[in-house]
Coordinates of C-alpha atoms and ligand atoms in Angstrom, one line a residue:
X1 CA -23.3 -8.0 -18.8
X2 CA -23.1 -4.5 -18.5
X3 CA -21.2 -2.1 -16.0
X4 CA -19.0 -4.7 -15.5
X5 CA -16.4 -2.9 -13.7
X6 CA -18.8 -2.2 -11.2
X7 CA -18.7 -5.5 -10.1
X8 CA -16.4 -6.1 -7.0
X9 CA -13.5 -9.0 -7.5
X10 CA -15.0 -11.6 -5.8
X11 CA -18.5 -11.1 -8.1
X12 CA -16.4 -11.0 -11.1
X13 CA -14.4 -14.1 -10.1
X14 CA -18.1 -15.8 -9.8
X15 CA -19.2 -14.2 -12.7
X16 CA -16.4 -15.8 -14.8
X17 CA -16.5 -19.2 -12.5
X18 CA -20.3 -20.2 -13.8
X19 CA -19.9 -18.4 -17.1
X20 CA -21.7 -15.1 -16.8
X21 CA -19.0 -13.6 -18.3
X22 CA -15.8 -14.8 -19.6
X23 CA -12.2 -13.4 -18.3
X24 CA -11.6 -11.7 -22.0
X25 CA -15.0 -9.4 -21.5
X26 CA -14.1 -8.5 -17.8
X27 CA -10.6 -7.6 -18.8
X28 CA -11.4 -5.6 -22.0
X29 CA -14.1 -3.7 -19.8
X30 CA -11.2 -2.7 -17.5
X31 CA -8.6 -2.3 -20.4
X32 CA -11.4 0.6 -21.9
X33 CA -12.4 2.0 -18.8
X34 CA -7.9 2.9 -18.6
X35 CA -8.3 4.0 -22.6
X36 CA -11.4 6.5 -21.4
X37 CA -9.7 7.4 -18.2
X38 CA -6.4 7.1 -17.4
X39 CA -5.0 10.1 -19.3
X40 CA -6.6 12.5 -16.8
X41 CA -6.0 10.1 -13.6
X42 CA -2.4 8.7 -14.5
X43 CA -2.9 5.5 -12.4
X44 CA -0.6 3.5 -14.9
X45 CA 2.8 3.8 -15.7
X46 CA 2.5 0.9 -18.3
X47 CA -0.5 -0.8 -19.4
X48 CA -0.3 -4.4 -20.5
X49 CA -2.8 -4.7 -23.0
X50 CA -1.8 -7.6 -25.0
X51 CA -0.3 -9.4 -22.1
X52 CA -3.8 -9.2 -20.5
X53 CA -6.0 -10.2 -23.1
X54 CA -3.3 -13.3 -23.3
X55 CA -4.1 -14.4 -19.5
X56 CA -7.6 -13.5 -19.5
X57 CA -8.0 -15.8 -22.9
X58 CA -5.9 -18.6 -20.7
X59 CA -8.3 -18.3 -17.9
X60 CA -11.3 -18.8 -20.3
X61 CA -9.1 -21.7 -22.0
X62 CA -8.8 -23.4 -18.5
X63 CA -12.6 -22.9 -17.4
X64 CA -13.7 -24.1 -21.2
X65 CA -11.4 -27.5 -20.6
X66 CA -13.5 -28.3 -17.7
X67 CA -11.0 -27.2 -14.8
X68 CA -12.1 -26.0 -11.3
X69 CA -10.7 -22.1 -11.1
X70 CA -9.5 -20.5 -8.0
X71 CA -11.5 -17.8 -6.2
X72 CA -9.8 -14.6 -8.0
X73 CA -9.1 -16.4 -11.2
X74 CA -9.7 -14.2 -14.5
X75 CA -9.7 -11.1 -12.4
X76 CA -8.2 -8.1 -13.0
X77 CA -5.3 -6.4 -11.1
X78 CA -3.1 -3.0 -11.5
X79 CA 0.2 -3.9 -9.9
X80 CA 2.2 -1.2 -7.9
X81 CA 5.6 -0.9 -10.4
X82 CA 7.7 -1.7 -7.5
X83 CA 7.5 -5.6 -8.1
X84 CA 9.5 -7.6 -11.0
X85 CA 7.6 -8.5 -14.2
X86 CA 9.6 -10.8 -16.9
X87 CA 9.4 -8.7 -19.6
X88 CA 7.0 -6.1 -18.8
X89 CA 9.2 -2.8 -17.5
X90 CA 9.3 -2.5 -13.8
X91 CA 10.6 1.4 -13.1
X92 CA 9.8 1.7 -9.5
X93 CA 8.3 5.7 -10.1
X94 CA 12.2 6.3 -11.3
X95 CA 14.6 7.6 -13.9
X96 CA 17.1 5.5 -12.9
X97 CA 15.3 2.0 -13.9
X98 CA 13.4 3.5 -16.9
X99 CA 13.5 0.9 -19.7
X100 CA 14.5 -1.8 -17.5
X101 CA 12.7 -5.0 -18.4
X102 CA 13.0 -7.5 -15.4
X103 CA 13.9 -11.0 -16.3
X104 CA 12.3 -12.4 -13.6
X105 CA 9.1 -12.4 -11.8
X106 CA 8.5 -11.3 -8.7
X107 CA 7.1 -13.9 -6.0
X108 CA 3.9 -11.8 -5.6
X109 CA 3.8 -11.6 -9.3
X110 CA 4.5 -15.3 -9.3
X111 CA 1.8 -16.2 -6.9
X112 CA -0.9 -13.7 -8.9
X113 CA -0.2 -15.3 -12.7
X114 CA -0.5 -18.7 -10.9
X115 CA -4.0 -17.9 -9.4
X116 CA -5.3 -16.8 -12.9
X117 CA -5.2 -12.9 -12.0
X118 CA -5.1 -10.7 -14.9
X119 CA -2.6 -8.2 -14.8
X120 CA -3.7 -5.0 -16.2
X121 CA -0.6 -2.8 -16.2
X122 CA 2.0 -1.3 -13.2
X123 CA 0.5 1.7 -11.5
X124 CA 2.5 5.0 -10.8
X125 CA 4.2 5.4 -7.0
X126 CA 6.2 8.2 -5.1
X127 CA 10.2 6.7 -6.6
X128 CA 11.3 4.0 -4.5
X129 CA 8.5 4.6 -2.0
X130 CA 9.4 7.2 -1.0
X131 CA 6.4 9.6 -0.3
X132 CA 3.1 10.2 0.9
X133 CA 1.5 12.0 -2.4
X134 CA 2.5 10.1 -5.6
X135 CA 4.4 13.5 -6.6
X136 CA 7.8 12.3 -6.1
X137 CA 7.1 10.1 -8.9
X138 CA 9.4 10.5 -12.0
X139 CA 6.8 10.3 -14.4
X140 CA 4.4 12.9 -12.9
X141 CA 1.7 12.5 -10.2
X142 CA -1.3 10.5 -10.4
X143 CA -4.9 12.1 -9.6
X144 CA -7.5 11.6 -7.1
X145 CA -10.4 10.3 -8.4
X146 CA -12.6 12.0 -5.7
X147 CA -11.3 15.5 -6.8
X148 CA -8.2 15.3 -9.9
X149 CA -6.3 18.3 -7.7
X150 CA -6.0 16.6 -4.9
X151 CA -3.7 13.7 -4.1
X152 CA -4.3 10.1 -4.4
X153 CA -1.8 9.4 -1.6
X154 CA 1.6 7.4 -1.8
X155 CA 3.4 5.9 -2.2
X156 CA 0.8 3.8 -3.9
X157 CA -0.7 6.6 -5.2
X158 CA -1.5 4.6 -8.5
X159 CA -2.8 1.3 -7.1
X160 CA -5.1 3.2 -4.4
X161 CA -6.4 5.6 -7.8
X162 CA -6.9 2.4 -10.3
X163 CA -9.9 1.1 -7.7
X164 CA -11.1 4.6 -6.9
X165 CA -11.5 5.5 -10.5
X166 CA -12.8 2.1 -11.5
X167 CA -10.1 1.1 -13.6
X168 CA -9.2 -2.2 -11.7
X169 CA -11.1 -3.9 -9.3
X170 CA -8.1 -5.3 -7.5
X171 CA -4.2 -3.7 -6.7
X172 CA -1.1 -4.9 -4.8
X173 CA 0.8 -1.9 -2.7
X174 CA 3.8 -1.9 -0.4
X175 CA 3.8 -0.6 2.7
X176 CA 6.8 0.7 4.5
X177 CA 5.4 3.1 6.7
X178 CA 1.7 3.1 5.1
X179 CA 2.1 3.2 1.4
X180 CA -0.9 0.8 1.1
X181 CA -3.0 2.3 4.1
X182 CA -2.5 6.2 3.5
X183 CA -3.9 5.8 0.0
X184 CA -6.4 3.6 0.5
X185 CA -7.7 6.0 3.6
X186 CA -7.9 9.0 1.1
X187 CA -9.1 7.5 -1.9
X188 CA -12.4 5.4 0.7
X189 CA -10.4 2.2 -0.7
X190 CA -9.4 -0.5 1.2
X191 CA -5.9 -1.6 2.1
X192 CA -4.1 -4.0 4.4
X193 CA -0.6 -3.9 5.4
X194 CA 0.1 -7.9 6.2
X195 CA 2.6 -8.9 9.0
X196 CA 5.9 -8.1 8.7
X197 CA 7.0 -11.4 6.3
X198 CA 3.5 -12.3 5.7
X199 CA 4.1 -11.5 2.1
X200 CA 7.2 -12.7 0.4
X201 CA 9.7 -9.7 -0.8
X202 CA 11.4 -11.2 -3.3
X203 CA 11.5 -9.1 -6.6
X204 CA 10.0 -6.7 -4.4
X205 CA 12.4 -3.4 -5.1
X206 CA 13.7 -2.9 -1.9
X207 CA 13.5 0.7 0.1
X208 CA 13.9 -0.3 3.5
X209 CA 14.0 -3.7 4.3
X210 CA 12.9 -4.3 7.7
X211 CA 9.8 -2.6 6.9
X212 CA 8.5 -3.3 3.5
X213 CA 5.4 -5.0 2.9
X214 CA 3.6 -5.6 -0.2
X215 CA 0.1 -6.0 0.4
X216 CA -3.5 -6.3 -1.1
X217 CA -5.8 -3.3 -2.1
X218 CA -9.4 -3.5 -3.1
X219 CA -12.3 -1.9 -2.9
X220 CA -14.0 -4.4 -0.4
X221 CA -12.6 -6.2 2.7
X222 CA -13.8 -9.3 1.3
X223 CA -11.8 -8.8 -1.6
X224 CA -8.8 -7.6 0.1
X225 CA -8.7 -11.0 1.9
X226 CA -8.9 -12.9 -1.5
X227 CA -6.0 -11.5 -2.9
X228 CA -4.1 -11.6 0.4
X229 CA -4.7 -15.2 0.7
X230 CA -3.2 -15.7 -3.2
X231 CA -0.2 -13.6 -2.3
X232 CA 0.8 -14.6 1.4
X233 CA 2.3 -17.5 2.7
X234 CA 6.1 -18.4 3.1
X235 CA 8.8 -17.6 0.2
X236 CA 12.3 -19.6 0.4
X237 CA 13.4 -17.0 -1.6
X238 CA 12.8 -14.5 0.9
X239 CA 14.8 -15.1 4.4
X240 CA 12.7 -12.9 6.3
X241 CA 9.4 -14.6 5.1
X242 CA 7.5 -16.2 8.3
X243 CA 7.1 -20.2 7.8
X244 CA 3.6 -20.7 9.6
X245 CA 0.0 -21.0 8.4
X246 CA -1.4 -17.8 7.0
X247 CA -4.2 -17.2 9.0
X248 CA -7.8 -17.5 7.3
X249 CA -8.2 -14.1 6.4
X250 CA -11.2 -15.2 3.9
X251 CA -12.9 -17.2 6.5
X252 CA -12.8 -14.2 9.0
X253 CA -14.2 -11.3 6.0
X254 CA -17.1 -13.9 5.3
X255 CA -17.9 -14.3 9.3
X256 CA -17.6 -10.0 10.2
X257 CA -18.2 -9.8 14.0
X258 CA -16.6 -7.9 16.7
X259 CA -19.1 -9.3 19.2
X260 CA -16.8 -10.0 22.9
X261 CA -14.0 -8.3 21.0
X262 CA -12.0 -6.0 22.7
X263 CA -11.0 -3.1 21.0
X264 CA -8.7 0.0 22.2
X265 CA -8.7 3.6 21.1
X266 CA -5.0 4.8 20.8
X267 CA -4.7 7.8 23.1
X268 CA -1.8 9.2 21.4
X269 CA -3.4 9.8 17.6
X270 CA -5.5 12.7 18.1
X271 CA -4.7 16.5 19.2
X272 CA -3.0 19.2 17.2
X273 CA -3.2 18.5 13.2
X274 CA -5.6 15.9 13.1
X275 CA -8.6 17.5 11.0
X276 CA -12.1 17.9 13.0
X277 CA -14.3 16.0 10.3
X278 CA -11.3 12.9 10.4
X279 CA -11.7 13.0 14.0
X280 CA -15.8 13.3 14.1
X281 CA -15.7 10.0 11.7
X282 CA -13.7 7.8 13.7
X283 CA -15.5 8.6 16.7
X284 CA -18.5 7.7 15.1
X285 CA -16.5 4.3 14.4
X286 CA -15.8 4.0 17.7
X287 CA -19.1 4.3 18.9
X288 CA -20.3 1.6 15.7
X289 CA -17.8 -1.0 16.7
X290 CA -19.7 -0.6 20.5
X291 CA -23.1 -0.9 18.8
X292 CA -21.7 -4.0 16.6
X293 CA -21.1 -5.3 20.6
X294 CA -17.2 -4.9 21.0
X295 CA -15.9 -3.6 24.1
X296 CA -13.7 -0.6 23.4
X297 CA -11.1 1.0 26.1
X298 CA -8.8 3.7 26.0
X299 CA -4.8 2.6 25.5
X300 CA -1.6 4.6 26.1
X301 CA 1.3 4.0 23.6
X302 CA 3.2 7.0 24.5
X303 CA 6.7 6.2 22.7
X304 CA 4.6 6.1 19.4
X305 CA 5.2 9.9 20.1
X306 CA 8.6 9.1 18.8
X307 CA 8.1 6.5 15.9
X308 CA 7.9 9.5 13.1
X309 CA 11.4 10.6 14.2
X310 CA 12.8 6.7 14.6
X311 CA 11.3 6.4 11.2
X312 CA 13.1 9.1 9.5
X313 CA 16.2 7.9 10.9
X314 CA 15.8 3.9 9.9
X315 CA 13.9 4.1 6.3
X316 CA 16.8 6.4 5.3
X317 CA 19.7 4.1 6.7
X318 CA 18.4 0.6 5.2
X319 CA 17.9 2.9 1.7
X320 CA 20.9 4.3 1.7
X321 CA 22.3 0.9 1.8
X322 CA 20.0 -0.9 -0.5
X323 CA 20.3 1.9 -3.3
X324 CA 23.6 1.3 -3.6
X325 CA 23.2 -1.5 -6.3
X326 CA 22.0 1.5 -8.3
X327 CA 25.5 2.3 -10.0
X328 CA 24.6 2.6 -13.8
X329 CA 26.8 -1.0 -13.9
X330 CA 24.2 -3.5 -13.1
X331 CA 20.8 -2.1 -14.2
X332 CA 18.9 0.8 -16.2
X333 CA 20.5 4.3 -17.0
X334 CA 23.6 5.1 -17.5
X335 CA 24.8 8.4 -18.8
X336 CA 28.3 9.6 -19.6
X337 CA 29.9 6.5 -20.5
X338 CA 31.3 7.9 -23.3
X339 CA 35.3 6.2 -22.9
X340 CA 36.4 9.3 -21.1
X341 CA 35.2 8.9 -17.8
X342 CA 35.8 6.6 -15.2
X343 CA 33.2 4.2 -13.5
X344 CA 33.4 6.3 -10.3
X345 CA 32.5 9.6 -12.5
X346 CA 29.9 7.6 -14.7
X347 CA 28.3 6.2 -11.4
X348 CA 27.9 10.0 -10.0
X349 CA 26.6 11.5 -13.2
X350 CA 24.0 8.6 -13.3
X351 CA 22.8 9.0 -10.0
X352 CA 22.7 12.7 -10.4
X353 CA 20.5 12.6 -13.2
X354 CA 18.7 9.5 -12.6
X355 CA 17.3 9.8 -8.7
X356 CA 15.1 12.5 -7.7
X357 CA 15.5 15.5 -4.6
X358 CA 13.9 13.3 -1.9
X359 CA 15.6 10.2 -3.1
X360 CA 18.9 11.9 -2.8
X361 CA 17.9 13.7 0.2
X362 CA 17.1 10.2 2.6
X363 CA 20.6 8.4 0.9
X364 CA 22.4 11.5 2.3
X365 CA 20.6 11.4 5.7
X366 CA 20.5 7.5 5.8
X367 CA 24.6 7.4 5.3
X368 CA 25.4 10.9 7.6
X369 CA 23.2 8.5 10.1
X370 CA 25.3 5.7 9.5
X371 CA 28.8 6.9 9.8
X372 CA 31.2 5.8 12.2
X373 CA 31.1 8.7 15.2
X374 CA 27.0 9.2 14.6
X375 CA 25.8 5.6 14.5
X376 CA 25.2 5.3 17.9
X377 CA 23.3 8.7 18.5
X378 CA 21.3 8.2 15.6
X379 CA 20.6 4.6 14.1
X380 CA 21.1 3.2 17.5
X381 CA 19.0 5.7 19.1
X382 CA 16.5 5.1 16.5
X383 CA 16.5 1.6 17.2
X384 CA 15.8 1.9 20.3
X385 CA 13.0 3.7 20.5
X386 CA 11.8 0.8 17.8
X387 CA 11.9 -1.5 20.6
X388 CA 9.8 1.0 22.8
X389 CA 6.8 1.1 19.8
X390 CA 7.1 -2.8 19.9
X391 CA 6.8 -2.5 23.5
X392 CA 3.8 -0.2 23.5
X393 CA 2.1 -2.7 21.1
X394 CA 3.0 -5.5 22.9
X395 CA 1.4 -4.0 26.5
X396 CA -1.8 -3.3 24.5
X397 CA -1.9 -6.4 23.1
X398 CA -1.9 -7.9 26.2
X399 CA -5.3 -6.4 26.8
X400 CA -7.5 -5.8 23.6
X401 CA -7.8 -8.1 20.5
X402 CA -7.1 -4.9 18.4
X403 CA -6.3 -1.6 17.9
X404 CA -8.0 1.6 16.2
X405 CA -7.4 5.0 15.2
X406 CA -7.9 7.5 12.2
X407 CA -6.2 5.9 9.2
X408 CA -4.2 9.6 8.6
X409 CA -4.4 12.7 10.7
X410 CA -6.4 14.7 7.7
X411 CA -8.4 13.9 4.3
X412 CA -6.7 14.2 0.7
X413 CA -5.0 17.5 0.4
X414 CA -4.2 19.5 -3.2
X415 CA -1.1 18.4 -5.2
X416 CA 1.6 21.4 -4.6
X417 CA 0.3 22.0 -1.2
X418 CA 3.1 20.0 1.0
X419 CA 5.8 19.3 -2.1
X420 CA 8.2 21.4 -1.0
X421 CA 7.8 20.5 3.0
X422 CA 9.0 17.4 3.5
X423 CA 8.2 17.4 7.4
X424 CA 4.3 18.2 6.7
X425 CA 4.6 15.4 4.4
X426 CA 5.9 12.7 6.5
X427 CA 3.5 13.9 9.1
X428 CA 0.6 11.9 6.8
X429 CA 1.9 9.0 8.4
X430 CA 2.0 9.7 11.8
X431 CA -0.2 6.8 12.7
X432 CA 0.5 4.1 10.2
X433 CA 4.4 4.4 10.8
X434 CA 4.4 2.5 14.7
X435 CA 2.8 -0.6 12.9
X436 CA 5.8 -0.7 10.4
X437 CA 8.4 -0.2 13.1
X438 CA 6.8 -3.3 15.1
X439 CA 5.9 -5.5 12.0
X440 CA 2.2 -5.7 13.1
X441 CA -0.4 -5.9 10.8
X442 CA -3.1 -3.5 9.9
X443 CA -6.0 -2.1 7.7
X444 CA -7.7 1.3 6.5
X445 CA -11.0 1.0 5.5
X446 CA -13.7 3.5 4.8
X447 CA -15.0 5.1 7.6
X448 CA -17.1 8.2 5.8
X449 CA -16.3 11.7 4.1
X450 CA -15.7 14.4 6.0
X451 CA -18.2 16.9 6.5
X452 CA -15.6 20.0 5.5
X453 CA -14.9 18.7 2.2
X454 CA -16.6 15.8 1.4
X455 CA -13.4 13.5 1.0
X456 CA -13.0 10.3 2.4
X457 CA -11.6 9.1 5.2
X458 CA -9.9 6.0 6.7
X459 CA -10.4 3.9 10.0
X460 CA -7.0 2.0 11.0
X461 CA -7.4 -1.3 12.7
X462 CA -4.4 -2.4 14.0
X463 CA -3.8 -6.7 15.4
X464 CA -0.7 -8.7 16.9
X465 CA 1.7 -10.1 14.3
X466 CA 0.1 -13.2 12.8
X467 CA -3.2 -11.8 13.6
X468 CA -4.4 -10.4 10.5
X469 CA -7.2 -12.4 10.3
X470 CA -8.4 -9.9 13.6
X471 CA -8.3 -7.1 10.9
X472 CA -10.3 -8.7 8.0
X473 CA -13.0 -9.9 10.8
X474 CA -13.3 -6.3 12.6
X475 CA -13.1 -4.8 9.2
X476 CA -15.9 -6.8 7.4
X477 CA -18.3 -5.9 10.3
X478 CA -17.4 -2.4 10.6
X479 CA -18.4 -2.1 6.9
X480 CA -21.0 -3.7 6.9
X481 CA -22.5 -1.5 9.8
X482 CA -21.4 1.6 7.6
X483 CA -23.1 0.0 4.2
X484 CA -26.5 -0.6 6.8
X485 CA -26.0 3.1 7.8
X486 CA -25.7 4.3 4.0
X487 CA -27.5 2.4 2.3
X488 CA -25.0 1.8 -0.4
X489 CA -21.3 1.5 -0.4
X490 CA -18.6 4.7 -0.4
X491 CA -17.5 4.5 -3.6
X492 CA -21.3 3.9 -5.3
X493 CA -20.9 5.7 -8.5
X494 CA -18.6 5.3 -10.8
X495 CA -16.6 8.8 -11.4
X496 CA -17.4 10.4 -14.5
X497 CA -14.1 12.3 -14.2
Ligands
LIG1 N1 5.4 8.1 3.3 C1 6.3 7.2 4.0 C2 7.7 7.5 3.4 O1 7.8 8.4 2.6 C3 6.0 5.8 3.8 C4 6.3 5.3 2.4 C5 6.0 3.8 2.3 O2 5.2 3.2 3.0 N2 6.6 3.3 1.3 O3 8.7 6.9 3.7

């Protein structure tokens, strides 16, 4: 079989299911696509090669002994670098964990090695998550494969450019305020954020814990739902991790409708800074989803007017607390321990050397927010404006079966362009960041490339916590309306690059 990393995940998985093609073949046509590609798109941080030719062959082992598989088992995956992985090294896109080697696995990582999915390598991110572009990665930025000079998104910059470029059929990304959806909308990938403890954080490198969400990436929204049914579900190990029935999110790709569904258009994300060709897409979504026979209406959230500057106030304060484990004592670097210096003076030096400018710049705004005399016109202020955003969800909930709106305000922009303007760079999440603050759920899908520059852009559907199987049913029709329209899928070709 040729062209196998053409194939989407859940071909491949059938592929390897009736013996088409064993799991060793899919995986070394992955593992050489990386060797021909990666230099130039930097998706991976480490590549696994011997590690995945060992589950691959223990797939095939398992299939040859007669045993029934799982739906994604042999398939290949590109992990974001920001989940635990005994013995393979786990850096999180920073100095300060490099050489690291986790003795544990993550839950997610758990959950993937116990399906049979092949893990390819850990894929490059903005350090600690912290981004929007993949450059505030330690190790360099990642390219898009739609144009290398552009920006692949972030922080799952690397997980979002392994589909795009062909490299992996399937990726995992975390989602604090819309690491999976922001890349996933630039790179015309797919990308759910589950709800809020729909996907167990444990060995999950924490940025800020109330928001954080792993989640599954793909290049399909039938193969999104695949993985997200192998990763969800409750965690012990995770006290935040909802104990209830993941809801059939394969059962709802497979049966795409939106017929009697309704669906409201956010008011609020549109207007000054959202590019014309974004905007001309998703209003040719909008009027798809009403040919597919949903009922779309207009809704008002107007505190998610607010949610950017809540964000900036909350991600900052639950980092500055969680990265204070980060003291050269318990993990990774450590620099100027040389018998001279005391812990206090080897702690600084290390963190000084070993976190980057915007790392350092959301701990020092995350504690000034928290100090005694500020807390309450800040963090408390922030909070409260959370509870408006959950508010405004909860109102339109009350009336439509989901949400929609552009995925980001504009398409992929150059690397350098917004690196050294932070606020222009947090604007790129201006409408993923309300689902975060209310622990909804929500995809970006595909929507088209805009006609100014031919990049690609995202649709957002947005559901009520425990609802995600709303997205993965909306989003399965919706594309295949856009495939009927096209003729083909967006990412047909495989990029030369
Ligand atoms: N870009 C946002 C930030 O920098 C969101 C990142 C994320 O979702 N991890 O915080």
């Amino acid at each position: 079989m040729a062209d196998l990393i053409r194939l989407t995940a859940a071909e491949l998985a059938t592929a390897i299911a009736d013996g088409t093609a064993s799991s060793v073949e899919v995986t070394q046509a992955h593992l050489d696509r990386v060797d021909a590609v990666d230099e130039k798109v930097h998706a991976f941080l480490h590549v696994d090669r011997e590690g995945a030719i060992a589950q691959a062959k223990a797939v095939d082992e398992r299939r040859a002994a007669g045993e029934r598989l799982g739906p994604l088992a042999g398939v290949p995956l590109a992990l974001k670098d920001i989940f635990t992985t005994e013995g393979v090294p786990t850096t999180v896109g920073s100095k300060i964990l490099e050489g690291w080697i986790p003795p544990y696995d993550a839950t997610v990582t758990k959950r993937l090695k116990a399906a049979g999915v092949v893990i390819l390598g850990k894929t490059n991110m903005d350090e600690f998550a912290m981004g929007s572009s993949t450059e505030n990665s330690a190790y360099g930025p990642t390219g898009n494969p739609w144009d290398l000079t552009r920006i692949p998104g972030g922080s799952g910059g690397g997980s979002a450019a392994s589909l795009a470029s062909f490299q992996a059929p399937l990726a995992i990304g975390t989602d604090t305020g819309g690491s999976i959806r922001q890349p996933a909308a630039v790179t015309g990938t797919v990308g759910v954020k589950p709800t809020y403890g729909g996907v167990s954080r444990y060995g999950m490198v924490a940025f800020s814990s109330s928001l954080d969400q792993g989640g599954p990436c793909a290049r399909t929204v039938l193969d999104a739902a695949l993985l997200h049914q192998v990763i969800a579900g409750h965690d012990p190990l995770d006290s935040t991790s909802v104990d209830a029935p993941v809801p059939d999110v394969v059962e709802a790709a497979r049966s795409g409708s939106v017929a009697g569904l309704r669906v409201g258009v956010v008011k609020e994300f549109r207007g000054e800074g959202y590019q014309a060709g974004v905007l001309q897409r998703f209003d040719e979504s909008v009027e798809l989803l009403r040919e597919l026979g949903a009922e779309v209406v207009e809704v008002s959230c107007p505190s998610f007017d607010l949610a950017l500057a809540a964000y900036y106030l909350i991600a900052p304060s639950e980092c500055s607390s969680n990265l204070a484990r980060f003291d050269a004592m318990r993990y990774g670097l450590r620099i100027g321990d040389d018998g001279t210096r005391s812990a206090e003076e080897v702690t600084a030096l290390t963190r000084e050397a070993g976190f980057g400018p915007e790392v350092k710049r959301r701990v020092m705004l995350g504690t000034y927010a928290l100090s005694s005399g500020y807390y309450d016109a800040y963090y408390g202020s922030a909070q409260k404006v959370r509870t408006l955003v959950t508010r405004d969800f909860e109102r339109a909930f009350a009336d439509v079966h989901v949400l929609v709106s552009p995925t980001t305000p504009t398409t992929a922009f150059p690397i350098g362009e917004r690196a050294d303007d932070p606020m222009a760079m947090y604007r790129a999440d201006l409408c993923t960041i309300p689902v975060n603050l209310a622990g909804n759920a929500a995809m970006s899908l595909p929507c088209g490339l805009a006609p100014e520059d031919g990049l690609p852009v995202g649709l957002q559907i947005i559901a009520p916590a425990m609802a995600d199987d709303r997205l993965y049913r909306v989003g399965a029709a919706v594309e295949a309306g856009f495939q009927a329209r096209w003729g083909h899928p967006i990412l047909e070709e495989v990029p030369a690059l």
